[in-house]
Amino acid sequence: MQTTNEELVTALRKVLPVRQVTINQIILEQHSRDESYHSASLPDIVVFPTTTDEVSQVMKIASQYQVPIVPFGRGTSLEGHVIPYDHGMTIDFSLMDKIIEIKEQDFLVKVQPGVTRTQLNRELKKYGLFFSVDPGADATLGGMAATNASGTTSVKYGVMRDQVRDLEVVLADGTVIHTGNLAAKSSSGLHLNGLFVGSEGTLGCFTELTLKVYGIPEFVLAAKASFPTVHDAVEAVVSILQAGVPIARVELIDEHSMKQVNLHSETAYKEQPTLFLEFHGNEAGLNQDVEFMKEIVNDHNCESIDFETDNAARNQLWEARHNLAYAYVHGYPGKKLMVTDVCLPISELAGAIEHAREALDSLALPGGIVGHVGDGNFHVLLMIDMNNSDAIKKADKFNELIVMYALERGGTCTGEHGVGVGKQKYQEKEHGKALLVMEKIKHALDPNSLLNPNKILRINK
Amino acid sequence: MQTTNEELVTALRKVLPVRQVTINQIILEQHSRDESYHSASLPDIVVFPTTTDEVSQVMKIASQYQVPIVPFGRGTSLEGHVIPYDHGMTIDFSLMDKIIEIKEQDFLVKVQPGVTRTQLNRELKKYGLFFSVDPGADATLGGMAATNASGTTSVKYGVMRDQVRDLEVVLADGTVIHTGNLAAKSSSGLHLNGLFVGSEGTLGCFTELTLKVYGIPEFVLAAKASFPTVHDAVEAVVSILQAGVPIARVELIDEHSMKQVNLHSETAYKEQPTLFLEFHGNEAGLNQDVEFMKEIVNDHNCESIDFETDNAARNQLWEARHNLAYAYVHGYPGKKLMVTDVCLPISELAGAIEHAREALDSLALPGGIVGHVGDGNFHVLLMIDMNNSDAIKKADKFNELIVMYALERGGTCTGEHGVGVGKQKYQEKEHGKALLVMEKIKHALDPNSLLNPNKILRINK
């Protein structure tokens, strides 16, 4: 069915208030890009639903008129997930930003998809609770579930998928389902929670999330440890993990990135390969752990280690870490950010980071390495001049080298950012014949390929 | 296509050595039942593959001749999962029992599906490692992944699904895929690990598993705490969890079950509602935790608490707990075991257990309550005289009451045993329209319904 935009707007305005359906050029442009180097593309229409029922109505219209849809949170994705290359309708969830219920006895919260992680943590603090997943950006929880986000704390608390107890999902035909329940575990039915988390809007739109939260730990200790080489720092982390010392966070920042941190955050940290560490627990236990940890880092040539127990210093440390991507963006005006995101078995991590550094140097690319090294996940941040096709080609080549190195060693092309369009070309190499299974599932649930089409999987239409 | 058994045997013996294909009556009978009250049904043929390639060949033949298949581990399932009600071929994985690789640096093991958990732990001990999931029975790891098993330690370490990094799966048409990789986290592709774990053989047969393992904790402390009522014991657990004391195991055994424990294990434990607890960590941390925990249990009328630090006493404690189901079976000769398995949000647990006790008493059924109470999961063990249709009806009624109570409070009909045939009638009530999504996935991957047909989902053929 060929539809004009006008017909579609008219149909949508029958089910949504007029102001929630827009073709305003500025709004369309805001929904044409994410935070990455991927090129922009305009949606035809943006809708702002406020309830599950409105989302269901919108999906029914999309299905009736065969219009592609893209769910949109805060646009912080890094692989083009929310860019509507097939045009059609973007569903912006920013008006669905209610924290519906905090079940403190059960360590659960129920939220709408547009709630951001800092908004949630602000509220949870009143109950002595916190939400653990911390990807840096102040993303929406719906978006974080859609990409299976993680970040600095996943070494202890797990990734987004580990926190999801239940999703309310609107399917391609407008049907509303729940993928789970409120119990801590279940062996009932096929496990839809796991499948829908990380599906990047290709199987349905999330309209409500029930998430696991944690008690704020009794005692928190942060540390900053400098090493002569990245290799020493990574090997120290491997030894700490193998010794069974429970780390809550462990981030590697290489010397180039430490320089950006200092420039951007006005800190005066040593510009050397550095680990930012954090431990959560009780005081007696942590003191014993930390003594052990000190011995281990010394065995790996640690040059200095500073502990921060007070909140302000700790916050400064983590804010500096979180602002690193923005530090690069501000440090290279006019350029765009490309971030690699491989994750490998921990035994392969030191080699992978060395390989990345050598490849950076041999391609003469300016870039810094940071990593959630406790998980075997690291990023290389590259700033690219998008008007220089040679630079783009070199950056693409670099990304491919990094990915191939990881895939050949049992790793993955994306530890936490997701596939979007940027990692599509590696899906067959990574998943082999399993890709056919993914395609069958996609086709079974979205036979007309209207749900965020051509993300994760390339669908021939 | 109508096929005689003879034709099928001939076809199978072209791809498997003769002795690996059997129609021996005793072997067929061994594969006609599990450890539950569900009625037996004979397979037509049993095959014993030794390699992934043999499994693939067998699946191709099953597909060619349109013969249903049932994967079989040790037959310890409790809801009829491995009983071939549609007859056809049972694939017994007991010859695929190799521990392929222990990657100690990465805390990973690669095993064949027929390896049992005690076999794996015996080997891991040499490396200072252990596999955490502990369902009681010495099940195979393939079977445990198929049902998403859990058990006493999941409150700290998670369930089977949390341990699976990668599965090698043979699909209905014989295709071999991998569902994951060796990295600690991944946001690549649709998450097939989560979907295949718990699929009970309805989507494919597992031929290799890569699983997460843990370092044996530095310090382990076990305790046995007696309470005047089950309610007090459960409320104590809720308070311990809310206080953030990290428990590795917490099992509730009611007074009826304590009696069975003493009878079977020749122990002299108090026959009162009792918690068996275990804590893993470092010595200083545990000592601080335990002091706090003692205060909490005292607030909940704890009458006595005994600690066990030496290995022998700890092992006796957990062996007694693990043998409880067998204690009931041996205590009621000639009767069959029916076990309920609901899991609820922890805030609903005390009410659910009280409701179960009242229902037991009002139906005049003899039974004991045990539970992985840290997860909100509990079992009622009933011994049923299968020749007494009235007793069977009453037990079914009881199971239904327990399940409905849980479902109405956000719980699940099965916390860890799985659906099989026993929990099928509750699937629609629990999953609503999500059941249609599960059916679409099943149909997409197994269009002829040959893979463990009519388990989890009722397929109209």
mmCIF file of C-alpha atoms in Angstrom, chain A residues 275-449:
data_model
loop_
_atom_site.group_PDB
_atom_site.id
_atom_site.type_symbol
_atom_site.label_atom_id
_atom_site.label_comp_id
_atom_site.label_asym_id
_atom_site.label_seq_id
_atom_site.Cartn_x
_atom_site.Cartn_y
_atom_site.Cartn_z
ATOM 1 C CA LEU A 275 43.430 1.462 36.743
ATOM 2 C CA PHE A 276 40.400 2.991 38.432
ATOM 3 C CA LEU A 277 39.137 0.388 40.902
ATOM 4 C CA GLU A 278 36.212 0.114 43.280
ATOM 5 C CA PHE A 279 35.343 -2.465 45.922
ATOM 6 C CA HIS A 280 31.939 -2.925 47.606
ATOM 7 C CA GLY A 281 31.357 -4.881 50.800
ATOM 8 C CA ASN A 282 31.736 -4.713 54.541
ATOM 9 C CA GLU A 283 34.646 -2.875 56.103
ATOM 10 C CA ALA A 284 36.469 -5.844 57.614
ATOM 11 C CA GLY A 285 36.192 -7.866 54.424
ATOM 12 C CA LEU A 286 37.332 -5.034 52.181
ATOM 13 C CA ASN A 287 40.328 -4.237 54.340
ATOM 14 C CA GLN A 288 41.472 -7.835 54.018
ATOM 15 C CA ASP A 289 40.819 -7.821 50.254
ATOM 16 C CA VAL A 290 42.667 -4.579 49.736
ATOM 17 C CA GLU A 291 45.799 -5.772 51.520
ATOM 18 C CA PHE A 292 45.852 -8.769 49.209
ATOM 19 C CA MET A 293 45.176 -6.594 46.176
ATOM 20 C CA LYS A 294 48.105 -4.297 47.030
ATOM 21 C CA GLU A 295 50.489 -7.249 47.020
ATOM 22 C CA ILE A 296 49.187 -8.334 43.636
ATOM 23 C CA VAL A 297 49.523 -4.938 41.939
ATOM 24 C CA ASN A 298 53.031 -4.572 43.359
ATOM 25 C CA ASP A 299 53.964 -7.858 41.707
ATOM 26 C CA HIS A 300 52.898 -6.209 38.447
ATOM 27 C CA ASN A 301 55.155 -3.142 38.779
ATOM 28 C CA CYS A 302 52.501 -0.772 40.098
ATOM 29 C CA GLU A 303 54.201 2.604 40.596
ATOM 30 C CA SER A 304 51.657 4.242 42.862
ATOM 31 C CA ILE A 305 48.275 3.479 44.336
ATOM 32 C CA ASP A 306 45.944 6.013 45.973
ATOM 33 C CA PHE A 307 42.796 5.145 47.871
ATOM 34 C CA GLU A 308 39.708 7.318 48.047
ATOM 35 C CA THR A 309 37.169 6.553 50.747
ATOM 36 C CA ASP A 310 35.326 9.850 50.819
ATOM 37 C CA ASN A 311 32.419 10.355 48.488
ATOM 38 C CA ALA A 312 33.616 13.544 46.813
ATOM 39 C CA ALA A 313 36.950 12.158 45.659
ATOM 40 C CA ARG A 314 35.302 8.956 44.505
ATOM 41 C CA ASN A 315 32.709 10.849 42.551
ATOM 42 C CA GLN A 316 35.388 12.996 40.912
ATOM 43 C CA LEU A 317 37.211 9.845 39.848
ATOM 44 C CA TRP A 318 34.167 8.234 38.236
ATOM 45 C CA GLU A 319 32.918 11.425 36.698
ATOM 46 C CA ALA A 320 36.293 11.872 35.038
ATOM 47 C CA ARG A 321 36.001 8.308 33.695
ATOM 48 C CA HIS A 322 32.448 8.832 32.510
ATOM 49 C CA ASN A 323 33.228 12.065 30.752
ATOM 50 C CA LEU A 324 36.052 10.532 28.802
ATOM 51 C CA ALA A 325 34.118 10.094 25.561
ATOM 52 C CA TYR A 326 32.928 13.694 25.826
ATOM 53 C CA ALA A 327 36.498 14.732 26.651
ATOM 54 C CA TYR A 328 37.587 13.304 23.314
ATOM 55 C CA VAL A 329 34.668 14.883 21.472
ATOM 56 C CA HIS A 330 35.460 18.307 22.962
ATOM 57 C CA GLY A 331 39.186 17.825 22.445
ATOM 58 C CA TYR A 332 38.745 17.319 18.698
ATOM 59 C CA PRO A 333 36.172 19.899 17.555
ATOM 60 C CA GLY A 334 34.545 19.119 14.220
ATOM 61 C CA LYS A 335 35.491 15.459 14.339
ATOM 62 C CA LYS A 336 33.204 12.501 15.009
ATOM 63 C CA LEU A 337 33.639 9.679 17.500
ATOM 64 C CA MET A 338 34.201 6.086 16.452
ATOM 65 C CA VAL A 339 34.519 3.607 19.317
ATOM 66 C CA THR A 340 35.573 0.003 18.996
ATOM 67 C CA ASP A 341 33.917 -2.391 21.456
ATOM 68 C CA VAL A 342 35.331 -5.900 21.365
ATOM 69 C CA CYS A 343 35.220 -8.241 24.344
ATOM 70 C CA LEU A 344 37.475 -11.285 24.732
ATOM 71 C CA PRO A 345 38.165 -14.057 27.211
ATOM 72 C CA ILE A 346 40.243 -12.375 29.921
ATOM 73 C CA SER A 347 43.297 -14.511 29.088
ATOM 74 C CA GLU A 348 43.385 -12.856 25.644
ATOM 75 C CA LEU A 349 42.917 -9.284 26.831
ATOM 76 C CA ALA A 350 46.514 -8.137 27.274
ATOM 77 C CA GLY A 351 47.428 -9.429 23.814
ATOM 78 C CA ALA A 352 44.382 -7.759 22.264
ATOM 79 C CA ILE A 353 45.194 -4.378 23.787
ATOM 80 C CA GLU A 354 48.816 -4.608 22.643
ATOM 81 C CA HIS A 355 47.620 -5.532 19.180
ATOM 82 C CA ALA A 356 45.266 -2.522 19.191
ATOM 83 C CA ARG A 357 48.059 -0.149 20.212
ATOM 84 C CA GLU A 358 50.349 -1.483 17.471
ATOM 85 C CA ALA A 359 47.608 -1.204 14.864
ATOM 86 C CA LEU A 360 46.843 2.374 15.967
ATOM 87 C CA ASP A 361 50.502 3.312 15.668
ATOM 88 C CA SER A 362 51.064 1.595 12.351
ATOM 89 C CA LEU A 363 47.989 3.327 10.860
ATOM 90 C CA ALA A 364 49.108 6.603 12.489
ATOM 91 C CA LEU A 365 45.667 7.104 14.014
ATOM 92 C CA PRO A 366 45.271 9.288 17.086
ATOM 93 C CA GLY A 367 43.247 7.425 19.684
ATOM 94 C CA GLY A 368 43.007 6.326 23.286
ATOM 95 C CA ILE A 369 42.271 3.002 24.900
ATOM 96 C CA VAL A 370 39.887 2.566 27.804
ATOM 97 C CA GLY A 371 38.326 -0.590 29.036
ATOM 98 C CA HIS A 372 36.058 -2.456 31.375
ATOM 99 C CA VAL A 373 38.962 -4.791 31.770
ATOM 100 C CA GLY A 374 37.357 -6.999 34.414
ATOM 101 C CA ASP A 375 35.011 -8.239 31.683
ATOM 102 C CA GLY A 376 37.636 -8.435 28.943
ATOM 103 C CA ASN A 377 35.943 -5.512 27.188
ATOM 104 C CA PHE A 378 37.877 -2.528 25.877
ATOM 105 C CA HIS A 379 37.266 0.459 23.666
ATOM 106 C CA VAL A 380 39.515 2.420 21.366
ATOM 107 C CA LEU A 381 38.218 5.954 20.959
ATOM 108 C CA LEU A 382 39.027 7.456 17.567
ATOM 109 C CA MET A 383 38.190 10.973 16.457
ATOM 110 C CA ILE A 384 37.456 11.066 12.741
ATOM 111 C CA ASP A 385 37.280 13.934 10.286
ATOM 112 C CA MET A 386 34.177 12.901 8.344
ATOM 113 C CA ASN A 387 35.265 15.060 5.366
ATOM 114 C CA ASN A 388 38.429 13.029 4.966
ATOM 115 C CA SER A 389 37.553 9.797 3.205
ATOM 116 C CA ASP A 390 41.034 8.459 3.747
ATOM 117 C CA ALA A 391 40.734 8.918 7.503
ATOM 118 C CA ILE A 392 37.355 7.177 7.485
ATOM 119 C CA LYS A 393 38.776 4.283 5.509
ATOM 120 C CA LYS A 394 41.702 3.946 7.903
ATOM 121 C CA ALA A 395 39.380 3.995 10.926
ATOM 122 C CA ASP A 396 37.155 1.336 9.346
ATOM 123 C CA LYS A 397 40.202 -0.774 8.594
ATOM 124 C CA PHE A 398 41.346 -0.377 12.192
ATOM 125 C CA ASN A 399 37.936 -1.404 13.577
ATOM 126 C CA GLU A 400 38.012 -4.470 11.349
ATOM 127 C CA LEU A 401 41.493 -5.472 12.547
ATOM 128 C CA ILE A 402 40.372 -5.191 16.170
ATOM 129 C CA VAL A 403 37.192 -7.197 15.545
ATOM 130 C CA MET A 404 38.938 -9.953 13.600
ATOM 131 C CA TYR A 405 41.549 -10.319 16.339
ATOM 132 C CA ALA A 406 38.769 -10.764 18.915
ATOM 133 C CA LEU A 407 36.647 -13.155 16.815
ATOM 134 C CA GLU A 408 39.621 -15.398 16.147
ATOM 135 C CA ARG A 409 40.097 -15.768 19.919
ATOM 136 C CA GLY A 410 36.542 -16.604 21.001
ATOM 137 C CA GLY A 411 35.507 -12.986 21.536
ATOM 138 C CA THR A 412 32.668 -10.838 20.262
ATOM 139 C CA CYS A 413 32.544 -7.821 17.944
ATOM 140 C CA THR A 414 30.516 -5.891 20.523
ATOM 141 C CA GLY A 415 30.688 -6.243 24.281
ATOM 142 C CA GLU A 416 28.071 -3.637 25.116
ATOM 143 C CA HIS A 417 27.278 -1.128 22.368
ATOM 144 C CA GLY A 418 25.276 -3.489 20.194
ATOM 145 C CA VAL A 419 25.181 -4.125 16.456
ATOM 146 C CA GLY A 420 22.990 -1.383 14.983
ATOM 147 C CA VAL A 421 24.341 -0.879 11.486
ATOM 148 C CA GLY A 422 28.007 -0.580 12.465
ATOM 149 C CA LYS A 423 28.628 -4.193 13.422
ATOM 150 C CA GLN A 424 26.367 -5.834 10.859
ATOM 151 C CA LYS A 425 29.169 -6.804 8.548
ATOM 152 C CA TYR A 426 30.710 -8.955 11.290
ATOM 153 C CA GLN A 427 27.555 -10.881 12.217
ATOM 154 C CA GLU A 428 28.086 -13.755 9.820
ATOM 155 C CA LYS A 429 31.720 -14.210 10.807
ATOM 156 C CA GLU A 430 30.765 -14.134 14.506
ATOM 157 C CA HIS A 431 27.597 -16.224 14.494
ATOM 158 C CA GLY A 432 27.972 -18.508 11.471
ATOM 159 C CA LYS A 433 24.857 -20.612 10.910
ATOM 160 C CA ALA A 434 23.304 -19.272 14.126
ATOM 161 C CA LEU A 435 22.545 -16.179 12.070
ATOM 162 C CA LEU A 436 19.956 -18.243 10.170
ATOM 163 C CA VAL A 437 18.241 -19.023 13.470
ATOM 164 C CA MET A 438 18.161 -15.311 14.321
ATOM 165 C CA GLU A 439 16.692 -14.553 10.908
ATOM 166 C CA LYS A 440 13.990 -17.184 11.373
ATOM 167 C CA ILE A 441 13.040 -15.716 14.752
ATOM 168 C CA LYS A 442 12.961 -12.201 13.313
ATOM 169 C CA HIS A 443 10.796 -13.347 10.431
ATOM 170 C CA ALA A 444 8.422 -15.260 12.718
ATOM 171 C CA LEU A 445 7.823 -12.195 14.922
ATOM 172 C CA ASP A 446 8.031 -9.425 12.325
ATOM 173 C CA PRO A 447 7.153 -10.968 8.952
ATOM 174 C CA ASN A 448 6.985 -7.600 7.181
ATOM 175 C CA SER A 449 10.273 -6.307 8.633
#
